[in-house]
mmCIF file of C-alpha atoms in Angstrom:
data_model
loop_
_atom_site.group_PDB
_atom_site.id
_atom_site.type_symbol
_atom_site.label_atom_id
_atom_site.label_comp_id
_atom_site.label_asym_id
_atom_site.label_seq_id
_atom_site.Cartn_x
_atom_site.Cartn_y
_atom_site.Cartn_z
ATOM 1 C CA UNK Q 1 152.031 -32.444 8.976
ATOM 2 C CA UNK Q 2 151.690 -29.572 11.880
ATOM 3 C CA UNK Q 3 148.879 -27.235 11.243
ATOM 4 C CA UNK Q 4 149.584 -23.712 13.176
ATOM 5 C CA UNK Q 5 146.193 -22.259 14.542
ATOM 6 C CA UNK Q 6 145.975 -19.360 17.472
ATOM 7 C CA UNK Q 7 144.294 -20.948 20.984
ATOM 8 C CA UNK Q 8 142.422 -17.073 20.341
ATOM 9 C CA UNK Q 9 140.845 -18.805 17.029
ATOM 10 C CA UNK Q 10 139.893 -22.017 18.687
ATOM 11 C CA UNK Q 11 138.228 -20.014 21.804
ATOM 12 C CA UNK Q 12 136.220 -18.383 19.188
ATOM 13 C CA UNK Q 13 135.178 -21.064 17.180
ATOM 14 C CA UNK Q 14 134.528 -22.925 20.247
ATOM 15 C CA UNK Q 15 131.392 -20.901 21.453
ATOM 16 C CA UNK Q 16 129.043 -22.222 19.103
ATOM 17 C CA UNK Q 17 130.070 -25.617 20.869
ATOM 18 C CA UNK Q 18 129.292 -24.052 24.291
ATOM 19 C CA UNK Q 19 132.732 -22.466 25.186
ATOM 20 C CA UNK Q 20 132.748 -19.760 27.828
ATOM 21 C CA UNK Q 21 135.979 -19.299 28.716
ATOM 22 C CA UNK Q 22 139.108 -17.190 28.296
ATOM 23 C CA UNK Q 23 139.075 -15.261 24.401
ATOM 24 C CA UNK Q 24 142.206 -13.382 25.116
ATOM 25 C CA UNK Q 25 144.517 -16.172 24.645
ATOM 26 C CA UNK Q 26 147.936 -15.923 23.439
ATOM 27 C CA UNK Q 27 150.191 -18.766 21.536
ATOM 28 C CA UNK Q 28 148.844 -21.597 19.277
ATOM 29 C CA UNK Q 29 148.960 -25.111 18.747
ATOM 30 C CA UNK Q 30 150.516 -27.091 16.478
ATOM 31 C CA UNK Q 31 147.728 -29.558 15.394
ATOM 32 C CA UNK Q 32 144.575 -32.050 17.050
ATOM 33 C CA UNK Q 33 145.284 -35.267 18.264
ATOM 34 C CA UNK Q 34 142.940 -37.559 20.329
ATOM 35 C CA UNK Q 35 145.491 -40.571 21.263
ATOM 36 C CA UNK Q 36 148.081 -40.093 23.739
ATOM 37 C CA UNK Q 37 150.181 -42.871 22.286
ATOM 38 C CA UNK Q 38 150.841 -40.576 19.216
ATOM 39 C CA UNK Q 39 152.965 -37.377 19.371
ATOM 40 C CA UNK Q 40 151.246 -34.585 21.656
ATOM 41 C CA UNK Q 41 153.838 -31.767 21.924
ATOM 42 C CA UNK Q 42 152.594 -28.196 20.854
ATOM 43 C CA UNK Q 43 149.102 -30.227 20.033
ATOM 44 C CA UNK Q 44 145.917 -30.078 21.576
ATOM 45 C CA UNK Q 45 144.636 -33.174 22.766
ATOM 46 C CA UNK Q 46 140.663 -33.741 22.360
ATOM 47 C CA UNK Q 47 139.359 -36.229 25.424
ATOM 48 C CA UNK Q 48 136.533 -37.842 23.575
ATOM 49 C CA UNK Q 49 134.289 -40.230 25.649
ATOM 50 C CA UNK Q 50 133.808 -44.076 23.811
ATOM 51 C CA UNK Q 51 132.589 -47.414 24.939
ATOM 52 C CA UNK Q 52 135.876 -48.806 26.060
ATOM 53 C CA UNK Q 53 138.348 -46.071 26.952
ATOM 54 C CA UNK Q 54 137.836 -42.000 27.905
ATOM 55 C CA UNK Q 55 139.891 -40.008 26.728
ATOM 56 C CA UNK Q 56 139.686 -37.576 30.183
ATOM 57 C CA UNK Q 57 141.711 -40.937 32.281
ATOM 58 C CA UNK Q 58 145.130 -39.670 30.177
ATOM 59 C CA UNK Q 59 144.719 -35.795 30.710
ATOM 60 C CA UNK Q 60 147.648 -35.913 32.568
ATOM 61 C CA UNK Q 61 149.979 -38.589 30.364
ATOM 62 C CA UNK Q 62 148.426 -35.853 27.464
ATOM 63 C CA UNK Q 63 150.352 -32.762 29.159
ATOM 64 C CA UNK Q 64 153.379 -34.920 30.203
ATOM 65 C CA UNK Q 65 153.920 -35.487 26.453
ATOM 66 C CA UNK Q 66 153.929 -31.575 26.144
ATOM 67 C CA UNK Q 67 150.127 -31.311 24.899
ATOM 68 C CA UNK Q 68 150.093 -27.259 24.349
ATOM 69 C CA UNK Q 69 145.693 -27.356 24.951
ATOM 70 C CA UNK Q 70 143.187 -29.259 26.454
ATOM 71 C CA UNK Q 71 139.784 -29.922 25.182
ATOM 72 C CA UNK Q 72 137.552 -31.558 27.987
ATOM 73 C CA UNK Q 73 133.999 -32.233 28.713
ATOM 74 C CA UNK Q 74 132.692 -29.229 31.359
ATOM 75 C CA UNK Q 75 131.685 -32.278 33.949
ATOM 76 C CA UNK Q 76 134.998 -33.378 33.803
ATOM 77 C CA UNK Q 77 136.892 -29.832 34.567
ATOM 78 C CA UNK Q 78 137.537 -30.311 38.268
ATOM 79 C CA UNK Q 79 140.416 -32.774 37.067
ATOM 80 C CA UNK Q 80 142.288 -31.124 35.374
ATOM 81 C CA UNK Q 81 143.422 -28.990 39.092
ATOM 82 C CA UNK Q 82 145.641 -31.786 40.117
ATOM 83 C CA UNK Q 83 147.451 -31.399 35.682
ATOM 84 C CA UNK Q 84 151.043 -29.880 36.419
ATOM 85 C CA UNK Q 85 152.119 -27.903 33.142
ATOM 86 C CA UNK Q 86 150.835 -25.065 31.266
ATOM 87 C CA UNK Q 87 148.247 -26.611 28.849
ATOM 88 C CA UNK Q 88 145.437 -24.259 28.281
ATOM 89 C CA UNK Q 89 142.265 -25.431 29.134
ATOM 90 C CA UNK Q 90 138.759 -25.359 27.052
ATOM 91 C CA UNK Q 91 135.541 -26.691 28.516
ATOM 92 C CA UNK Q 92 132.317 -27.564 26.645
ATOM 93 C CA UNK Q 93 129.785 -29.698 27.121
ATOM 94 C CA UNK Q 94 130.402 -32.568 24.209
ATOM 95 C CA UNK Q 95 134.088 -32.806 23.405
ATOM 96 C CA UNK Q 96 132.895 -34.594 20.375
ATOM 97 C CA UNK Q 97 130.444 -31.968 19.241
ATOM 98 C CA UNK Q 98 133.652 -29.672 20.175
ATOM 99 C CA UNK Q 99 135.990 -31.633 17.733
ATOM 100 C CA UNK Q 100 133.078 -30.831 14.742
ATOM 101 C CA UNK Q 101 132.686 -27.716 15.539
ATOM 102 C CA UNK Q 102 136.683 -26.987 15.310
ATOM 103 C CA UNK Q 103 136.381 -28.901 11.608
ATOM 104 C CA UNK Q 104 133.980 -27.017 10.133
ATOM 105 C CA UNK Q 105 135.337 -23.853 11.042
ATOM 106 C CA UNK Q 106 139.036 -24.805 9.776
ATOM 107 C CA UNK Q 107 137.293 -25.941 6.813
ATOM 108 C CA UNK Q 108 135.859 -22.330 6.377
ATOM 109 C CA UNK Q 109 138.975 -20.845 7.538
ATOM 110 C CA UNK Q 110 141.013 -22.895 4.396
ATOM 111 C CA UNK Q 111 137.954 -22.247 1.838
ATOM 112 C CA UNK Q 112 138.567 -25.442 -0.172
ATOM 113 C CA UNK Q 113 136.603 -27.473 -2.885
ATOM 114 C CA UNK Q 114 135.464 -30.526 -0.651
ATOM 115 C CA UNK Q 115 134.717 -33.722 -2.462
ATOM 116 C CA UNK Q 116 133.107 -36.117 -0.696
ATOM 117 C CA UNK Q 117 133.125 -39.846 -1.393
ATOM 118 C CA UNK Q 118 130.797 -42.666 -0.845
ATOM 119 C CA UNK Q 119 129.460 -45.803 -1.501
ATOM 120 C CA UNK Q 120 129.011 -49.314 -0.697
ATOM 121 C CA UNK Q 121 132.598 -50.566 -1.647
ATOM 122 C CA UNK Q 122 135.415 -48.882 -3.646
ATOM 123 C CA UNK Q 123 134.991 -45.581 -1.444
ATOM 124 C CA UNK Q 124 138.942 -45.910 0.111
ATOM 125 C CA UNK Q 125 140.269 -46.688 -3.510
ATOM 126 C CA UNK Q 126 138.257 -44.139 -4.996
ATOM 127 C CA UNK Q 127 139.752 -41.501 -3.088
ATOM 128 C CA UNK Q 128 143.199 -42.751 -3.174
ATOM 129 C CA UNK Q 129 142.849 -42.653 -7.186
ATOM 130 C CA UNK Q 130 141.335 -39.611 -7.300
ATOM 131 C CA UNK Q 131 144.219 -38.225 -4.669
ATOM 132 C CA UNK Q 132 146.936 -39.050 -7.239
ATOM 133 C CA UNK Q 133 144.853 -37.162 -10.036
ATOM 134 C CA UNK Q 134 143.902 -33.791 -8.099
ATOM 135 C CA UNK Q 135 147.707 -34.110 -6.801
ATOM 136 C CA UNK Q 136 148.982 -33.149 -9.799
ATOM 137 C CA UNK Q 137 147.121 -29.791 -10.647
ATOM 138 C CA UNK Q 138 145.638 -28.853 -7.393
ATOM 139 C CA UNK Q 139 147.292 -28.565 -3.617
ATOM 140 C CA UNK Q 140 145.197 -31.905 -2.807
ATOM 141 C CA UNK Q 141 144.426 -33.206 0.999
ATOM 142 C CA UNK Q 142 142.922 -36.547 1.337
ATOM 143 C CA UNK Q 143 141.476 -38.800 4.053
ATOM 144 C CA UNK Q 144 144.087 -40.865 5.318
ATOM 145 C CA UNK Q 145 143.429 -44.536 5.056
ATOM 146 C CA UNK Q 146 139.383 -44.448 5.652
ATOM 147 C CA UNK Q 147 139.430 -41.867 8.500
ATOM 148 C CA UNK Q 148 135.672 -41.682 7.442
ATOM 149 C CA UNK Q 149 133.565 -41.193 10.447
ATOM 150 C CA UNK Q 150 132.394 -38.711 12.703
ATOM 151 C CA UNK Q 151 135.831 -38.436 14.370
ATOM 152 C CA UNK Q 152 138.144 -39.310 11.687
ATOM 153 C CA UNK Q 153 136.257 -36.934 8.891
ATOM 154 C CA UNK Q 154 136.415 -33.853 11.344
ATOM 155 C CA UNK Q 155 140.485 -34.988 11.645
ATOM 156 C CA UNK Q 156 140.962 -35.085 7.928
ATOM 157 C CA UNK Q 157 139.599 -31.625 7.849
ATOM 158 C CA UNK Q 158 141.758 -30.197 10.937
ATOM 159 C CA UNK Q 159 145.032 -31.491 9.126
ATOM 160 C CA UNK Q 160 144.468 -29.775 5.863
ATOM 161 C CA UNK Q 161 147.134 -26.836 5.364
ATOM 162 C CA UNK Q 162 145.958 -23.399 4.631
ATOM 163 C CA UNK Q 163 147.019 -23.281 1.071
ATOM 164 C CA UNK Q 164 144.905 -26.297 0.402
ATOM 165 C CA UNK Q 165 142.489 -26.301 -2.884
ATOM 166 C CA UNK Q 166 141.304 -29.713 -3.115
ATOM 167 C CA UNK Q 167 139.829 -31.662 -0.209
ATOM 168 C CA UNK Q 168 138.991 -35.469 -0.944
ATOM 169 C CA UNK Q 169 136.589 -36.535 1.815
ATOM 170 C CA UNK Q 170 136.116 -40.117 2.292
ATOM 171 C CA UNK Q 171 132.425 -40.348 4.079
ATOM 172 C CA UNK Q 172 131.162 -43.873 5.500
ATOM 173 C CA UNK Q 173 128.131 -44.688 7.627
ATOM 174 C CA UNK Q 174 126.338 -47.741 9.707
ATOM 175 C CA UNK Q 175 123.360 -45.979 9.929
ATOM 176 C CA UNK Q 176 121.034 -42.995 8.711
ATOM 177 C CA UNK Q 177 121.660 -39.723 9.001
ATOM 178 C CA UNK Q 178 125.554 -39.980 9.704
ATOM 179 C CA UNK Q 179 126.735 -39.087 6.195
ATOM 180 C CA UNK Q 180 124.029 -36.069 6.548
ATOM 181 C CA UNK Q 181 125.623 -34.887 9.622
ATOM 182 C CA UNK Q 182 129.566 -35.177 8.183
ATOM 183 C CA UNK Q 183 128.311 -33.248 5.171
ATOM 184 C CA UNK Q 184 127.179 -30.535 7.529
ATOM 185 C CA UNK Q 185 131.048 -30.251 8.822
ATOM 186 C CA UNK Q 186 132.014 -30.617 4.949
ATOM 187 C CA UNK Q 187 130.257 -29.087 3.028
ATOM 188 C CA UNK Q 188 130.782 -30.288 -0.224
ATOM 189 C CA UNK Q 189 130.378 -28.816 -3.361
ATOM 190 C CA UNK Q 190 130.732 -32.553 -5.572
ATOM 191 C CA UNK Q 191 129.596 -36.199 -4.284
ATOM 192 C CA UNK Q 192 130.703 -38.855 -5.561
ATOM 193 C CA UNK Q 193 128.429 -42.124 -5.209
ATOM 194 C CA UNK Q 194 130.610 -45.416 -5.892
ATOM 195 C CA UNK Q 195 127.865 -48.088 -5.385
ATOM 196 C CA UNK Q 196 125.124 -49.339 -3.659
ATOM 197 C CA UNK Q 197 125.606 -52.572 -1.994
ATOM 198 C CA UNK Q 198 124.364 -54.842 1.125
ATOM 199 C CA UNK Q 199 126.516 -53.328 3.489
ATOM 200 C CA UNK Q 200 125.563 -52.848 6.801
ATOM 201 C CA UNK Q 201 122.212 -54.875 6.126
ATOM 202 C CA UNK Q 202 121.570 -55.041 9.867
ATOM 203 C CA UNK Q 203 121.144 -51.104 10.397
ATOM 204 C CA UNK Q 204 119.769 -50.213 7.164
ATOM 205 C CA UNK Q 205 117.442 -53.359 6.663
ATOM 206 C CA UNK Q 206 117.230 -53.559 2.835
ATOM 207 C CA UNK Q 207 119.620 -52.453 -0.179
ATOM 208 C CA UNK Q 208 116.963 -49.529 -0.540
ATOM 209 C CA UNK Q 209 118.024 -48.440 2.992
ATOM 210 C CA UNK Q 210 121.503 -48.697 2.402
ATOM 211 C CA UNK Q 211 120.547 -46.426 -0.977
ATOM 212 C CA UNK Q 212 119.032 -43.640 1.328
ATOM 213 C CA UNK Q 213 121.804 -43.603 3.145
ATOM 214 C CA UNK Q 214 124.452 -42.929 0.478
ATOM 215 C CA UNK Q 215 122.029 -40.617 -1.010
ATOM 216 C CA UNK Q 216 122.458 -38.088 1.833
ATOM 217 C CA UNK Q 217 125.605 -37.515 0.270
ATOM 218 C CA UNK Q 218 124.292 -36.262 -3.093
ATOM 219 C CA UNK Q 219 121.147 -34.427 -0.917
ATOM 220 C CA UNK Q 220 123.219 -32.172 0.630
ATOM 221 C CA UNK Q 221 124.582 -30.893 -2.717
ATOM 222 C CA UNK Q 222 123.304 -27.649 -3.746
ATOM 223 C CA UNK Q 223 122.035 -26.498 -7.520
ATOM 224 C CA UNK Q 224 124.975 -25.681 -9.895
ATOM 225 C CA UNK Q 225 127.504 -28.426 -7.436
ATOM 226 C CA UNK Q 226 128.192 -31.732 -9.134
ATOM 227 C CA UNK Q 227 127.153 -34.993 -8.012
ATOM 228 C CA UNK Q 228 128.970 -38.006 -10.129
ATOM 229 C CA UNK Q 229 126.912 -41.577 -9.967
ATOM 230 C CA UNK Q 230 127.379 -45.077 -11.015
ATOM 231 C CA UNK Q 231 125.456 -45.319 -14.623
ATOM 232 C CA UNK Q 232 125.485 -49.186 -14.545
ATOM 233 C CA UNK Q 233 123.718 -49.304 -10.237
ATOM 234 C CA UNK Q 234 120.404 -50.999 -9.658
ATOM 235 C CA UNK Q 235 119.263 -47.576 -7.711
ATOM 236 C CA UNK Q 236 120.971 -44.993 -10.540
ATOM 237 C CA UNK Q 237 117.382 -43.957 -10.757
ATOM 238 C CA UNK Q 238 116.402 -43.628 -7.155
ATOM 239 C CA UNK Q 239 119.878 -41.627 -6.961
ATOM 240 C CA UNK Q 240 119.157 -39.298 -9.413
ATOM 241 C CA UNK Q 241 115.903 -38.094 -8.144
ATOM 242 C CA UNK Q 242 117.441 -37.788 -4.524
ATOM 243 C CA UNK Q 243 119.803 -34.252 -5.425
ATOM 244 C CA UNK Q 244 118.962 -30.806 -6.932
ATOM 245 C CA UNK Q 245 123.023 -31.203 -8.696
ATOM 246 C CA UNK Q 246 123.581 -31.813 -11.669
ATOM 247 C CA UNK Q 247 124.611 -35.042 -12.671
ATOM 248 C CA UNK Q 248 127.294 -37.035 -14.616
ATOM 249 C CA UNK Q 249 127.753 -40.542 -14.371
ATOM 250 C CA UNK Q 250 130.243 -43.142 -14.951
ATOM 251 C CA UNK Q 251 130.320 -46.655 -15.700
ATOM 252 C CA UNK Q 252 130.571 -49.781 -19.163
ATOM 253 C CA UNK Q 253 126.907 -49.281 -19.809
ATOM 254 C CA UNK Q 254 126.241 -46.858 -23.111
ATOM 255 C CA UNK Q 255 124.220 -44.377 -21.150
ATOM 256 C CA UNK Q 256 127.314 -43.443 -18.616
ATOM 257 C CA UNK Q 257 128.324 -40.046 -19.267
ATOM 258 C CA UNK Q 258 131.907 -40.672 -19.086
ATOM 259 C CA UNK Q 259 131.851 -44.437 -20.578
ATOM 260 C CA UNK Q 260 134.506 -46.898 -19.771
ATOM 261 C CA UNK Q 261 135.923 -48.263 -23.141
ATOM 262 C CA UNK Q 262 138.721 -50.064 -24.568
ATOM 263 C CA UNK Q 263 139.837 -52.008 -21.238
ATOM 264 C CA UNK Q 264 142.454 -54.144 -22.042
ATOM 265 C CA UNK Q 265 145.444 -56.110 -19.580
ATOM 266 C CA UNK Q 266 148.545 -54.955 -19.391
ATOM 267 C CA UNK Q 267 150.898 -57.323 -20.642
ATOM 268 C CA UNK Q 268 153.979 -55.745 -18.128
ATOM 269 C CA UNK Q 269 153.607 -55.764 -14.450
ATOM 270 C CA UNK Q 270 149.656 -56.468 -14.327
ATOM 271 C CA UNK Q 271 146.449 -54.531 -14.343
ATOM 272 C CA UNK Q 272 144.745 -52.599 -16.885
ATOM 273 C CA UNK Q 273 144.358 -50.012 -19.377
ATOM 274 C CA UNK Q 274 141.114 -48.207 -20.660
ATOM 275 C CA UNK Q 275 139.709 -45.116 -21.791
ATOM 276 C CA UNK Q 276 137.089 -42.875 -20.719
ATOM 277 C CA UNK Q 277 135.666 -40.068 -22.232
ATOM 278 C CA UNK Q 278 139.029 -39.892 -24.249
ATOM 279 C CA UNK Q 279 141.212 -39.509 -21.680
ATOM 280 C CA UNK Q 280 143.466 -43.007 -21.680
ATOM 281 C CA UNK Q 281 144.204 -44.183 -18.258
ATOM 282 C CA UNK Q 282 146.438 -47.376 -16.809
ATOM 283 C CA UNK Q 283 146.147 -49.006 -13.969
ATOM 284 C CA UNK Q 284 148.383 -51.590 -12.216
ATOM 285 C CA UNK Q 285 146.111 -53.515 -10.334
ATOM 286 C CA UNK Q 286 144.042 -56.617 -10.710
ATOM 287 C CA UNK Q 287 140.435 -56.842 -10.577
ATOM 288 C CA UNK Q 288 137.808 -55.225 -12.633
ATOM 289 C CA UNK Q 289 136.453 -52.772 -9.459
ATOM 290 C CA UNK Q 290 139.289 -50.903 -9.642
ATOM 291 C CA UNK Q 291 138.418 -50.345 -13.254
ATOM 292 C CA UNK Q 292 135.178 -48.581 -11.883
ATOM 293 C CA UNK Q 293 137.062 -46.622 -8.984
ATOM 294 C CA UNK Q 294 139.541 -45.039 -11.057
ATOM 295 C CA UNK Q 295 136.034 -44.083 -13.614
ATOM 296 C CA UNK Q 296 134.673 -42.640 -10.824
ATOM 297 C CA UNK Q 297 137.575 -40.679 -9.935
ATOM 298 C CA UNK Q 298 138.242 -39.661 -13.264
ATOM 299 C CA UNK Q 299 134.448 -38.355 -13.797
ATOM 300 C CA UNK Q 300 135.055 -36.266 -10.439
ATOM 301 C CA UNK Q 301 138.639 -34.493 -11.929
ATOM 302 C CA UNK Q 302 136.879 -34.466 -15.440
ATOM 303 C CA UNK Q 303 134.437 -32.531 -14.628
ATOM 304 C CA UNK Q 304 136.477 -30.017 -11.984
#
């Protein structure tokens, strides 16, 4: 997928991230990448900073693979002298906080409906389900495979195309206050909450921690959004109390708003078939979970 977007745009949306550089720049890019290994022509390559490799050591393998732009930490600027090609340059102070920045302004530029997705388990499947069911009314972007971080969300969001409608964003966290901060580059208008589970016990201590966490999802919602929640959870309560949404829910239990009913196998090729809130649905997978992700997906198109 190649995204077109001016190097003019970028400078500007770059100054809240501490650009102050060039404005006046002519030509654009042809997407974001952040690993040399992948295709850089016409793109602009991001040097983020992690715990193993920087991405500032393969600057110059970046422009030798055509990289149209450059976005570089300000300490690291005198480097890029010794670069031979035309790759424009732009300078802040966190390349990372530079990479968000760039997301949530293409994600006001595009004006979509963003979903985001979370929960303990089922998230990735979730969003896959739910990408086959958007797909077929609304120009749909999804995370690919579970791009769900603080790099890979901001990615999902710089590959959407203009035209998009319908922006699935899968959102997963180790520890409080990330899912908070990708919902500020988001902004979604509908959460969806899969589960609560004892994941990532060791950063969030207890299942109520893990609860908070998933719960910044559904916090960040505003009154009149929709936040969609698993009737049959230990913490539906808990949930509930922690957004100003409203709220549907999903799940086998008789006080789900959109009630799973009727599951029975499929006697040809495996899986299931149910039906929930009327609406029949089949499924060609094994294992009851999946029975719950597509409910949770279907609640979320349901209700849009």
């Amino acid at each position: 997928m190649v995204i077109k977007v001016e190097l003019a745009w970028i400078a500007e949306s770059l100054k809240k991230a501490g650009y102050r550089g060039r404005e006046e720049i002519n030509g654009t890019i042809d997407g974001i990448t952040i690993d040399t290994r992948r295709d850089c022509r016409g793109k602009m390559f991001v040097a983020l900073s992690g715990e193993v490799r920087d991405g500032h050591d393969f600057l110059e393998q970046a422009v030798e693979k055509g990289a149209g732009a450059l976005l570089i930490a300000r300490e690291r600027q005198a480097e890029t002298e010794r670069l031979n090609g035309s790759a424009v340059i732009f300078a802040v102070p966190d390349t990372l906080k530079g990479l968000q920045r760039l997301a949530s302004s293409w994600r006001e530029e595009v004006g979509p409906r963003v979903i985001g997705i979370t929960g303990s388990t089922g998230k990735t499947g979730t969003k896959e389900i739910a990408n086959l069911v958007f797909s077929k009314v609304y120009r749909t972007h999804a995370t690919a495979g579970n791009y769900n971080n603080h790099i890979g969300l901001p990615l999902t969001l710089l590959s959407m195309e203009r035209d998009t409608e319908i922006c699935l964003a899968e959102m997963g966290a180790n520890h409080r206050k990330e899912i908070d901060t990708l919902c500020r580059i988001a902004r979604p208008s509908m959460g969806v909450i899969t589960n609560i589970g004892p994941a990532h016990l060791e950063y969030f201590g207890d299942l109520k921690g893990v609860a908070r966490a998933k719960a910044e999802l559904i916090e960040s919602l505003e009154e009149g959004d929709t936040a969609i929640l698993p009737a049959d959870d230990e913490f539906i309560e808990f949930l509930r109390d922690r957004t100003r949404a409203r709220i549907k829910t999903f799940g086998l239990g008789e006080k789900a708003d959109y009630r799973i009913e009727d599951i029975e196998n499929r006697q040809e090729g495996g899986g299931y078939r149910f039906r929930i809130a009327g609406t029949a649905m089949e499924m060609t997978v094994y294992g009851r979970h999946h029975i719950l992700n597509g409910a949770a997906a279907a609640a979320a198109a349901l209700e849009m």
